[in-house]
mmCIF file of C-alpha atoms and ligand atoms in Angstrom:
data_model
loop_
_atom_site.group_PDB
_atom_site.id
_atom_site.type_symbol
_atom_site.label_atom_id
_atom_site.label_comp_id
_atom_site.label_asym_id
_atom_site.label_seq_id
_atom_site.Cartn_x
_atom_site.Cartn_y
_atom_site.Cartn_z
ATOM 1 C CA MET A 1410 -123.102 -74.853 18.390
ATOM 2 C CA GLU A 1411 -120.072 -76.252 16.529
ATOM 3 C CA ASN A 1412 -118.226 -79.358 17.672
ATOM 4 C CA LEU A 1413 -116.340 -78.226 20.740
ATOM 5 C CA GLU A 1414 -114.305 -81.315 21.325
ATOM 6 C CA GLN A 1415 -110.847 -80.584 22.877
ATOM 7 C CA LYS A 1416 -108.384 -82.673 20.913
ATOM 8 C CA ALA A 1417 -104.737 -82.249 22.068
ATOM 9 C CA VAL A 1418 -102.765 -79.935 19.953
ATOM 10 C CA ASN A 1419 -99.237 -80.349 18.711
ATOM 11 C CA ILE A 1420 -97.314 -77.355 20.001
ATOM 12 C CA ASP A 1421 -93.799 -77.226 21.203
ATOM 13 C CA TRP A 1422 -94.725 -75.240 24.334
ATOM 14 C CA GLY A 1423 -91.198 -74.423 25.337
ATOM 15 C CA LYS A 1424 -90.404 -72.873 21.977
ATOM 16 C CA LEU A 1425 -93.464 -70.726 21.613
ATOM 17 C CA PRO A 1426 -92.694 -67.222 20.503
ATOM 18 C CA PHE A 1427 -94.739 -64.151 21.855
ATOM 19 C CA GLY A 1428 -96.867 -63.871 18.817
ATOM 20 C CA TYR A 1429 -100.099 -64.869 17.195
ATOM 21 C CA LEU A 1430 -101.014 -68.513 16.903
ATOM 22 C CA LYS A 1431 -104.411 -69.388 15.453
ATOM 23 C CA THR A 1432 -106.843 -70.981 18.165
ATOM 24 C CA ASP A 1433 -110.179 -72.452 17.395
ATOM 25 C CA TYR A 1434 -112.707 -69.914 18.529
ATOM 26 C CA ASN A 1435 -113.208 -66.193 19.329
ATOM 27 C CA VAL A 1436 -116.102 -64.503 21.021
ATOM 28 C CA ARG A 1437 -117.888 -61.393 19.631
ATOM 29 C CA CYS A 1438 -120.526 -59.010 20.820
ATOM 30 C CA TYR A 1439 -122.081 -56.345 18.817
ATOM 31 C CA TYR A 1440 -123.512 -52.994 20.018
ATOM 32 C CA ARG A 1441 -126.410 -51.845 17.832
ATOM 33 C CA ASP A 1442 -129.515 -49.613 18.338
ATOM 34 C CA GLY A 1443 -128.206 -48.495 21.726
ATOM 35 C CA LYS A 1444 -127.577 -51.870 23.233
ATOM 36 C CA TRP A 1445 -125.262 -54.768 23.423
ATOM 37 C CA GLY A 1446 -126.388 -58.078 21.934
ATOM 38 C CA GLU A 1447 -125.834 -61.693 22.896
ATOM 39 C CA LEU A 1448 -122.177 -63.263 22.902
ATOM 40 C CA GLU A 1449 -121.573 -65.036 19.628
ATOM 41 C CA VAL A 1450 -118.971 -67.809 18.980
ATOM 42 C CA SER A 1451 -116.927 -67.583 15.787
ATOM 43 C CA SER A 1452 -114.324 -70.009 14.402
ATOM 44 C CA SER A 1453 -113.156 -67.412 11.877
ATOM 45 C CA GLU A 1454 -110.114 -65.353 12.309
ATOM 46 C CA TYR A 1455 -111.585 -62.669 10.006
ATOM 47 C CA ILE A 1456 -114.122 -59.865 10.621
ATOM 48 C CA SER A 1457 -116.121 -58.121 7.846
ATOM 49 C CA VAL A 1458 -115.620 -54.394 8.408
ATOM 50 C CA HIS A 1459 -117.497 -51.549 6.837
ATOM 51 C CA MET A 1460 -115.097 -49.388 4.824
ATOM 52 C CA ALA A 1461 -116.401 -46.219 6.416
ATOM 53 C CA ALA A 1462 -116.140 -47.660 10.037
ATOM 54 C CA THR A 1463 -114.893 -45.060 12.480
ATOM 55 C CA GLY A 1464 -112.332 -47.610 13.906
ATOM 56 C CA LEU A 1465 -110.531 -47.472 10.568
ATOM 57 C CA HIS A 1466 -110.706 -43.707 9.883
ATOM 58 C CA TYR A 1467 -110.856 -41.931 13.115
ATOM 59 C CA GLY A 1468 -109.102 -44.309 15.546
ATOM 60 C CA GLN A 1469 -112.036 -45.268 17.581
ATOM 61 C CA GLN A 1470 -110.477 -48.498 18.740
ATOM 62 C CA SER A 1471 -109.030 -49.796 22.024
ATOM 63 C CA PHE A 1472 -107.585 -53.107 23.211
ATOM 64 C CA GLU A 1473 -106.643 -55.024 26.419
ATOM 65 C CA GLY A 1474 -104.190 -57.589 27.164
ATOM 66 C CA LEU A 1475 -104.260 -60.149 30.078
ATOM 67 C CA LYS A 1476 -103.237 -63.610 30.736
ATOM 68 C CA ALA A 1477 -104.349 -66.979 32.081
ATOM 69 C CA PHE A 1478 -102.160 -69.619 33.520
ATOM 70 C CA ARG A 1479 -102.300 -73.387 34.058
ATOM 71 C CA GLY A 1480 -101.182 -74.322 37.531
ATOM 72 C CA LYS A 1481 -99.508 -77.392 38.836
ATOM 73 C CA ASP A 1482 -102.878 -78.395 40.092
ATOM 74 C CA GLY A 1483 -104.265 -78.260 36.561
ATOM 75 C CA LYS A 1484 -106.569 -75.379 37.373
ATOM 76 C CA ILE A 1485 -106.741 -72.239 35.086
ATOM 77 C CA ARG A 1486 -106.124 -69.005 36.763
ATOM 78 C CA LEU A 1487 -107.218 -65.756 35.169
ATOM 79 C CA PHE A 1488 -105.284 -62.657 36.352
ATOM 80 C CA ARG A 1489 -107.090 -59.409 37.464
ATOM 81 C CA TRP A 1490 -109.579 -59.337 34.720
ATOM 82 C CA GLN A 1491 -111.645 -56.809 36.619
ATOM 83 C CA GLU A 1492 -108.876 -54.349 36.105
ATOM 84 C CA ASN A 1493 -108.890 -54.877 32.377
ATOM 85 C CA ALA A 1494 -112.674 -54.510 32.133
ATOM 86 C CA LYS A 1495 -112.581 -51.141 33.960
ATOM 87 C CA ARG A 1496 -109.645 -49.986 31.959
ATOM 88 C CA MET A 1497 -111.427 -50.803 28.740
ATOM 89 C CA GLN A 1498 -114.452 -48.812 29.980
ATOM 90 C CA ASP A 1499 -112.071 -45.867 30.653
ATOM 91 C CA SER A 1500 -110.680 -46.138 27.198
ATOM 92 C CA ALA A 1501 -114.277 -46.181 25.744
ATOM 93 C CA LYS A 1502 -115.208 -43.137 27.683
ATOM 94 C CA GLY A 1503 -112.064 -41.284 26.501
ATOM 95 C CA ILE A 1504 -112.799 -41.703 22.784
ATOM 96 C CA LEU A 1505 -116.649 -41.814 23.069
ATOM 97 C CA MET A 1506 -117.232 -45.410 22.280
ATOM 98 C CA ALA A 1507 -119.958 -47.690 23.746
ATOM 99 C CA GLU A 1508 -118.516 -49.027 27.086
ATOM 100 C CA VAL A 1509 -118.594 -52.897 27.446
ATOM 101 C CA PRO A 1510 -120.312 -53.765 30.525
ATOM 102 C CA THR A 1511 -118.219 -55.749 33.163
ATOM 103 C CA ASN A 1512 -120.523 -58.955 32.900
ATOM 104 C CA ILE A 1513 -120.150 -58.964 29.225
ATOM 105 C CA PHE A 1514 -116.316 -58.423 29.405
ATOM 106 C CA ARG A 1515 -115.987 -61.432 32.024
ATOM 107 C CA ASP A 1516 -118.341 -63.704 30.158
ATOM 108 C CA ALA A 1517 -116.589 -63.190 26.843
ATOM 109 C CA VAL A 1518 -113.087 -63.602 28.309
ATOM 110 C CA ILE A 1519 -114.015 -66.822 30.169
ATOM 111 C CA LYS A 1520 -115.892 -68.273 27.237
ATOM 112 C CA ALA A 1521 -112.935 -67.636 24.953
ATOM 113 C CA ILE A 1522 -110.599 -69.383 27.487
ATOM 114 C CA ARG A 1523 -112.916 -72.402 27.854
ATOM 115 C CA LEU A 1524 -113.458 -72.862 24.322
ATOM 116 C CA ASN A 1525 -109.714 -72.788 23.551
ATOM 117 C CA GLU A 1526 -108.775 -74.895 26.659
ATOM 118 C CA LYS A 1527 -106.296 -77.014 24.691
ATOM 119 C CA PHE A 1528 -104.403 -74.065 23.777
ATOM 120 C CA ILE A 1529 -103.650 -73.184 27.356
ATOM 121 C CA PRO A 1530 -99.885 -73.986 27.895
ATOM 122 C CA PRO A 1531 -98.912 -76.607 30.460
ATOM 123 C CA TYR A 1532 -97.661 -75.734 33.826
ATOM 124 C CA GLY A 1533 -93.874 -75.268 33.884
ATOM 125 C CA SER A 1534 -93.480 -74.469 30.242
ATOM 126 C CA GLY A 1535 -93.017 -70.713 30.851
ATOM 127 C CA ALA A 1536 -95.834 -69.974 28.329
ATOM 128 C CA SER A 1537 -99.291 -68.797 29.102
ATOM 129 C CA LEU A 1538 -102.601 -67.919 27.431
ATOM 130 C CA TYR A 1539 -102.637 -64.346 26.162
ATOM 131 C CA ILE A 1540 -106.100 -62.806 26.006
ATOM 132 C CA ARG A 1541 -106.748 -59.958 23.612
ATOM 133 C CA PRO A 1542 -110.066 -58.114 24.038
ATOM 134 C CA LEU A 1543 -110.655 -55.484 21.258
ATOM 135 C CA LEU A 1544 -113.322 -52.858 20.824
ATOM 136 C CA TYR A 1545 -113.805 -50.639 17.810
ATOM 137 C CA GLY A 1546 -116.292 -48.277 16.054
ATOM 138 C CA SER A 1547 -117.850 -50.510 13.488
ATOM 139 C CA GLY A 1548 -120.479 -48.088 12.379
ATOM 140 C CA ALA A 1549 -120.111 -45.902 9.218
ATOM 141 C CA GLN A 1550 -119.403 -42.228 9.433
ATOM 142 C CA VAL A 1551 -117.816 -39.888 7.088
ATOM 143 C CA GLY A 1552 -118.027 -36.718 9.145
ATOM 144 C CA VAL A 1553 -115.859 -36.759 12.276
ATOM 145 C CA LYS A 1554 -118.104 -38.169 14.880
ATOM 146 C CA PRO A 1555 -118.425 -41.243 17.075
ATOM 147 C CA ALA A 1556 -120.002 -44.407 15.510
ATOM 148 C CA ASP A 1557 -123.428 -45.602 16.595
ATOM 149 C CA GLU A 1558 -122.272 -49.313 16.211
ATOM 150 C CA TYR A 1559 -119.415 -51.165 18.007
ATOM 151 C CA LEU A 1560 -117.948 -54.593 17.942
ATOM 152 C CA PHE A 1561 -116.208 -56.103 20.962
ATOM 153 C CA ILE A 1562 -114.070 -59.289 20.184
ATOM 154 C CA VAL A 1563 -112.074 -61.503 22.514
ATOM 155 C CA PHE A 1564 -109.589 -63.760 21.022
ATOM 156 C CA VAL A 1565 -106.776 -65.887 22.656
ATOM 157 C CA THR A 1566 -103.367 -67.041 21.718
ATOM 158 C CA PRO A 1567 -100.728 -69.132 23.533
ATOM 159 C CA VAL A 1568 -97.640 -67.077 24.088
ATOM 160 C CA GLY A 1569 -94.085 -67.790 25.212
ATOM 161 C CA PRO A 1570 -91.976 -65.293 27.096
ATOM 162 C CA TYR A 1571 -91.751 -61.805 25.668
ATOM 163 C CA PHE A 1572 -88.032 -61.882 25.477
ATOM 164 C CA LYS A 1573 -86.532 -64.976 24.115
ATOM 165 C CA GLN A 1574 -83.435 -64.643 26.441
ATOM 166 C CA GLY A 1575 -85.816 -64.761 29.485
ATOM 167 C CA PHE A 1576 -85.552 -62.673 32.514
ATOM 168 C CA LYS A 1577 -82.426 -60.720 31.584
ATOM 169 C CA PRO A 1578 -81.586 -57.087 31.734
ATOM 170 C CA VAL A 1579 -82.154 -55.086 28.512
ATOM 171 C CA ASP A 1580 -80.918 -51.799 27.082
ATOM 172 C CA MET A 1581 -83.186 -48.800 26.535
ATOM 173 C CA LEU A 1582 -82.980 -45.568 24.495
ATOM 174 C CA ILE A 1583 -84.199 -42.117 25.247
ATOM 175 C CA THR A 1584 -85.276 -40.334 22.010
ATOM 176 C CA PRO A 1585 -86.413 -36.822 23.003
ATOM 177 C CA GLU A 1586 -87.357 -36.116 19.365
ATOM 178 C CA PHE A 1587 -90.358 -38.277 19.426
ATOM 179 C CA ASP A 1588 -93.548 -38.216 21.848
ATOM 180 C CA ARG A 1589 -95.842 -41.073 22.340
ATOM 181 C CA ALA A 1590 -98.790 -38.996 23.789
ATOM 182 C CA ALA A 1591 -99.667 -35.510 24.620
ATOM 183 C CA PRO A 1592 -100.083 -34.400 28.235
ATOM 184 C CA LEU A 1593 -103.755 -34.007 27.866
ATOM 185 C CA GLY A 1594 -104.153 -36.511 25.026
ATOM 186 C CA THR A 1595 -104.896 -40.184 24.966
ATOM 187 C CA GLY A 1596 -101.798 -41.533 26.584
ATOM 188 C CA SER A 1597 -103.818 -42.588 29.739
ATOM 189 C CA ILE A 1598 -106.120 -44.838 27.762
ATOM 190 C CA LYS A 1599 -105.291 -48.023 25.879
ATOM 191 C CA VAL A 1600 -105.950 -46.977 22.301
ATOM 192 C CA GLY A 1601 -104.145 -48.026 19.148
ATOM 193 C CA GLY A 1602 -103.345 -44.510 18.126
ATOM 194 C CA ASN A 1603 -100.735 -44.223 20.947
ATOM 195 C CA TYR A 1604 -99.141 -47.289 19.483
ATOM 196 C CA ALA A 1605 -99.045 -45.871 15.932
ATOM 197 C CA ALA A 1606 -97.466 -42.856 17.420
ATOM 198 C CA SER A 1607 -94.686 -44.819 19.128
ATOM 199 C CA LEU A 1608 -93.678 -47.215 16.354
ATOM 200 C CA ILE A 1609 -91.156 -44.714 14.792
ATOM 201 C CA ALA A 1610 -89.359 -44.131 18.065
ATOM 202 C CA MET A 1611 -89.305 -48.029 18.722
ATOM 203 C CA LYS A 1612 -88.032 -48.705 15.156
ATOM 204 C CA LYS A 1613 -85.151 -46.373 15.857
ATOM 205 C CA ALA A 1614 -84.474 -47.943 19.258
ATOM 206 C CA HIS A 1615 -84.518 -51.491 17.746
ATOM 207 C CA ASP A 1616 -82.465 -50.482 14.872
ATOM 208 C CA GLN A 1617 -79.656 -49.525 17.201
ATOM 209 C CA GLY A 1618 -79.948 -52.645 19.250
ATOM 210 C CA PHE A 1619 -82.091 -51.320 22.175
ATOM 211 C CA ALA A 1620 -84.979 -53.450 23.391
ATOM 212 C CA ASN A 1621 -87.227 -50.321 23.628
ATOM 213 C CA VAL A 1622 -87.644 -46.666 24.130
ATOM 214 C CA VAL A 1623 -87.969 -44.426 27.260
ATOM 215 C CA PHE A 1624 -90.310 -41.626 26.416
ATOM 216 C CA LEU A 1625 -89.890 -38.412 28.224
ATOM 217 C CA ASP A 1626 -92.757 -36.067 29.222
ATOM 218 C CA ALA A 1627 -93.929 -34.229 25.992
ATOM 219 C CA LYS A 1628 -93.996 -30.854 27.560
ATOM 220 C CA GLU A 1629 -90.749 -30.317 29.281
ATOM 221 C CA LYS A 1630 -88.737 -33.241 28.266
ATOM 222 C CA LYS A 1631 -87.369 -33.359 31.925
ATOM 223 C CA TYR A 1632 -89.310 -36.247 33.313
ATOM 224 C CA ILE A 1633 -89.695 -40.039 32.599
ATOM 225 C CA ASP A 1634 -92.948 -40.995 31.192
ATOM 226 C CA GLU A 1635 -93.074 -44.650 29.896
ATOM 227 C CA CYS A 1636 -90.957 -47.393 28.491
ATOM 228 C CA GLY A 1637 -92.631 -48.036 25.111
ATOM 229 C CA PRO A 1638 -95.536 -50.164 25.858
ATOM 230 C CA ALA A 1639 -94.577 -50.620 29.476
ATOM 231 C CA ASN A 1640 -94.482 -48.558 32.778
ATOM 232 C CA PHE A 1641 -91.277 -47.466 34.264
ATOM 233 C CA PHE A 1642 -90.182 -48.194 37.893
ATOM 234 C CA ALA A 1643 -87.138 -47.677 39.938
ATOM 235 C CA ILE A 1644 -85.719 -48.855 43.234
ATOM 236 C CA LYS A 1645 -83.766 -46.772 45.644
ATOM 237 C CA GLY A 1646 -83.078 -48.064 49.024
ATOM 238 C CA ASN A 1647 -86.351 -48.997 50.551
ATOM 239 C CA LYS A 1648 -88.416 -47.135 47.951
ATOM 240 C CA TYR A 1649 -90.475 -48.172 44.957
ATOM 241 C CA ILE A 1650 -90.655 -45.116 42.625
ATOM 242 C CA THR A 1651 -92.789 -44.837 39.500
ATOM 243 C CA PRO A 1652 -93.649 -41.833 37.418
ATOM 244 C CA LYS A 1653 -96.935 -39.840 37.745
ATOM 245 C CA SER A 1654 -97.951 -38.312 34.601
ATOM 246 C CA THR A 1655 -101.226 -37.631 32.669
ATOM 247 C CA SER A 1656 -99.871 -39.284 29.630
ATOM 248 C CA ILE A 1657 -99.012 -42.650 31.170
ATOM 249 C CA LEU A 1658 -101.122 -45.711 30.778
ATOM 250 C CA PRO A 1659 -102.071 -47.028 34.093
ATOM 251 C CA SER A 1660 -100.392 -50.527 34.050
ATOM 252 C CA ILE A 1661 -101.894 -53.257 36.055
ATOM 253 C CA THR A 1662 -98.539 -54.906 36.505
ATOM 254 C CA ASN A 1663 -97.229 -51.686 37.897
ATOM 255 C CA LYS A 1664 -100.136 -51.744 40.344
ATOM 256 C CA CYS A 1665 -99.249 -55.135 41.342
ATOM 257 C CA LEU A 1666 -95.548 -54.272 41.858
ATOM 258 C CA GLU A 1667 -96.633 -51.343 44.033
ATOM 259 C CA GLU A 1668 -98.778 -53.683 46.095
ATOM 260 C CA ILE A 1669 -96.087 -56.384 46.399
ATOM 261 C CA ALA A 1670 -93.483 -53.508 47.368
ATOM 262 C CA LYS A 1671 -95.952 -52.213 50.086
ATOM 263 C CA SER A 1672 -96.520 -55.770 51.468
ATOM 264 C CA LEU A 1673 -92.729 -56.164 51.786
ATOM 265 C CA GLY A 1674 -92.601 -52.954 53.798
ATOM 266 C CA MET A 1675 -91.175 -50.666 51.102
ATOM 267 C CA THR A 1676 -92.408 -47.028 50.638
ATOM 268 C CA ILE A 1677 -94.257 -46.221 47.413
ATOM 269 C CA GLU A 1678 -93.649 -42.894 45.540
ATOM 270 C CA ARG A 1679 -95.838 -42.219 42.638
ATOM 271 C CA ARG A 1680 -94.499 -38.915 41.441
ATOM 272 C CA SER A 1681 -92.758 -37.041 38.703
ATOM 273 C CA VAL A 1682 -89.369 -38.634 38.060
ATOM 274 C CA ALA A 1683 -86.709 -36.355 36.761
ATOM 275 C CA LEU A 1684 -84.265 -37.560 34.133
ATOM 276 C CA GLU A 1685 -81.165 -36.692 36.369
ATOM 277 C CA GLU A 1686 -82.626 -39.113 39.023
ATOM 278 C CA LEU A 1687 -81.604 -42.016 36.783
ATOM 279 C CA SER A 1688 -78.051 -41.712 38.109
ATOM 280 C CA GLU A 1689 -79.355 -42.196 41.666
ATOM 281 C CA PHE A 1690 -81.512 -45.406 41.245
ATOM 282 C CA GLU A 1691 -80.214 -48.816 42.216
ATOM 283 C CA GLU A 1692 -82.536 -50.803 39.972
ATOM 284 C CA VAL A 1693 -84.776 -49.820 37.129
ATOM 285 C CA GLY A 1694 -87.073 -51.729 35.030
ATOM 286 C CA ALA A 1695 -90.158 -51.850 32.720
ATOM 287 C CA CYS A 1696 -93.329 -53.582 33.571
ATOM 288 C CA GLY A 1697 -96.345 -54.820 31.704
ATOM 289 C CA THR A 1698 -98.301 -57.954 31.198
ATOM 290 C CA ALA A 1699 -96.321 -59.148 28.271
ATOM 291 C CA ALA A 1700 -92.873 -59.300 29.772
ATOM 292 C CA VAL A 1701 -94.022 -58.857 33.482
ATOM 293 C CA ILE A 1702 -90.652 -57.198 34.257
ATOM 294 C CA SER A 1703 -87.855 -56.239 31.875
ATOM 295 C CA PRO A 1704 -84.902 -55.288 34.191
ATOM 296 C CA ILE A 1705 -82.819 -52.426 32.563
ATOM 297 C CA LYS A 1706 -79.065 -52.711 32.184
ATOM 298 C CA LYS A 1707 -78.454 -49.522 30.416
ATOM 299 C CA ILE A 1708 -80.274 -46.248 29.412
ATOM 300 C CA VAL A 1709 -78.844 -44.080 26.684
ATOM 301 C CA ASP A 1710 -79.935 -40.529 26.179
ATOM 302 C CA ASP A 1711 -79.756 -40.036 22.480
ATOM 303 C CA GLN A 1712 -79.634 -36.131 22.808
ATOM 304 C CA SER A 1713 -77.091 -35.547 25.663
ATOM 305 C CA GLY A 1714 -75.147 -38.793 25.017
ATOM 306 C CA ARG A 1715 -75.376 -39.692 28.790
ATOM 307 C CA VAL A 1716 -75.344 -43.258 29.706
ATOM 308 C CA TYR A 1717 -76.882 -44.640 32.868
ATOM 309 C CA GLU A 1718 -75.929 -48.169 33.851
ATOM 310 C CA TYR A 1719 -77.363 -50.837 36.271
ATOM 311 C CA CYS A 1720 -76.998 -54.417 36.733
ATOM 312 C CA LYS A 1721 -73.187 -54.246 36.533
ATOM 313 C CA ASP A 1722 -72.751 -57.876 37.057
ATOM 314 C CA GLY A 1723 -75.136 -58.613 34.157
ATOM 315 C CA ASN A 1724 -77.960 -59.968 36.335
ATOM 316 C CA PRO A 1725 -81.248 -58.439 37.276
ATOM 317 C CA GLY A 1726 -81.212 -56.704 40.639
ATOM 318 C CA PRO A 1727 -82.224 -58.465 43.720
ATOM 319 C CA ILE A 1728 -85.483 -56.569 44.226
ATOM 320 C CA SER A 1729 -86.526 -56.839 40.693
ATOM 321 C CA THR A 1730 -85.864 -60.583 40.828
ATOM 322 C CA LYS A 1731 -87.973 -60.894 44.101
ATOM 323 C CA PHE A 1732 -90.855 -59.008 42.533
ATOM 324 C CA TYR A 1733 -90.748 -61.158 39.334
ATOM 325 C CA ASN A 1734 -90.762 -64.385 41.226
ATOM 326 C CA LEU A 1735 -93.453 -63.322 43.545
ATOM 327 C CA LEU A 1736 -95.851 -62.063 40.746
ATOM 328 C CA LEU A 1737 -95.136 -64.981 38.435
ATOM 329 C CA GLY A 1738 -95.674 -67.432 41.473
ATOM 330 C CA ILE A 1739 -99.038 -65.987 42.275
ATOM 331 C CA GLN A 1740 -100.062 -65.974 38.455
ATOM 332 C CA ASN A 1741 -99.361 -69.621 38.065
ATOM 333 C CA GLY A 1742 -100.630 -70.685 41.450
ATOM 334 C CA ASP A 1743 -97.361 -71.708 43.143
ATOM 335 C CA LEU A 1744 -97.653 -68.924 45.818
ATOM 336 C CA GLU A 1745 -100.718 -68.201 47.946
ATOM 337 C CA ASP A 1746 -102.631 -65.269 46.333
ATOM 338 C CA LYS A 1747 -103.261 -63.125 49.380
ATOM 339 C CA PHE A 1748 -104.007 -60.159 47.278
ATOM 340 C CA GLY A 1749 -106.977 -62.013 45.614
ATOM 341 C CA TRP A 1750 -105.758 -61.303 42.057
ATOM 342 C CA THR A 1751 -106.537 -64.554 40.445
ATOM 343 C CA GLU A 1752 -109.746 -66.235 39.665
ATOM 344 C CA VAL A 1753 -109.974 -69.950 38.782
ATOM 345 C CA VAL A 1754 -112.025 -70.292 35.711
HETATM 346 C C1 PLP B 769 -100.885 -52.032 28.230
HETATM 347 C C2 PLP B 769 -99.730 -50.948 28.439
HETATM 348 C C3 PLP B 769 -98.899 -51.063 29.523
HETATM 349 C C4 PLP B 769 -98.965 -52.238 30.382
HETATM 350 O O1 PLP B 769 -100.038 -52.365 31.170
HETATM 351 P P1 PLP B 769 -100.443 -53.737 31.945
HETATM 352 O O2 PLP B 769 -101.753 -53.686 32.412
HETATM 353 O O3 PLP B 769 -99.369 -54.028 32.973
HETATM 354 O O4 PLP B 769 -100.358 -54.831 30.860
HETATM 355 C C5 PLP B 769 -98.055 -49.977 29.766
HETATM 356 N N1 PLP B 769 -98.088 -48.933 28.893
HETATM 357 C C6 PLP B 769 -98.709 -48.845 27.816
HETATM 358 C C7 PLP B 769 -98.516 -47.787 26.883
HETATM 359 C C8 PLP B 769 -99.687 -49.921 27.548
HETATM 360 O O5 PLP B 769 -100.366 -49.833 26.549
#
């Protein structure tokens, strides 16, 4: 294999954006003739793609996003990778791709982390190593049918916080004229097509100064679905409330927050959340791996003109803040992981 020495890198960790930064290696695995091959290590950022690959034409593609953190003790903790492996298998099932076996997923992720160890941001920098597994139909088809060859790739990149301003409340826009996913479509799996469908709504929100979009349910436009590429949650009294819908992507961060809420004695409600309820919530937020929690200050309904406001003092709510600190503390190893979410790699 290539020279794997780990020379120090010259990165200003505190100024790292949430974006792509080249690292040394990525890990690949090909599915051909009905079976997965051996893991391969590549130092190229490029892949050679057949021009008739189904991943390009028919959207046979899915991805994952997870993080690894360096602790005060120097150890590297990988967060809930089993959940991502399972979700990628669900995505593969949903669009008839070959499923990546759990052991291949794990080995590829750990190999990619270890080979790029010098890119794992130091403890206390606020940055982490973002891991991006990708699966797509690499086999050629012209008729609409699933490919018979697939490529699974894992690359990593060090990332700073998702929002430059840090853990601060943001504004969201409800744009009922756009849907992200159909009720019985692909909203519940992590495929690129859902993202393509959401770009136009997100652009509109960004252009108007909003951090992101709150999508409503596509059928009745009465219920909250998702916050762009993140799940929605609300706090009301002692209740943690999050929408239940067939077009929501099951967020692992949301699952963590539910478990944290439960451990703090709160009641969990996963149910349809009507738009009007927005005026009754004490705290609302978006959650996902990238930003962990984005507390919401204001939601503007583009159609009705209604405005819902939270965080009146400009700061994130007390419960959102508590959740954020607990989850981050477990991820970077500062707090005891009584949930068993992290694995030292
Ligand atoms: C990935 C994703 C999320 C967040 O999921 P996490 O597992 O918490 O990172 C939420 N919504 C959509 C649409 C997503 O693609």
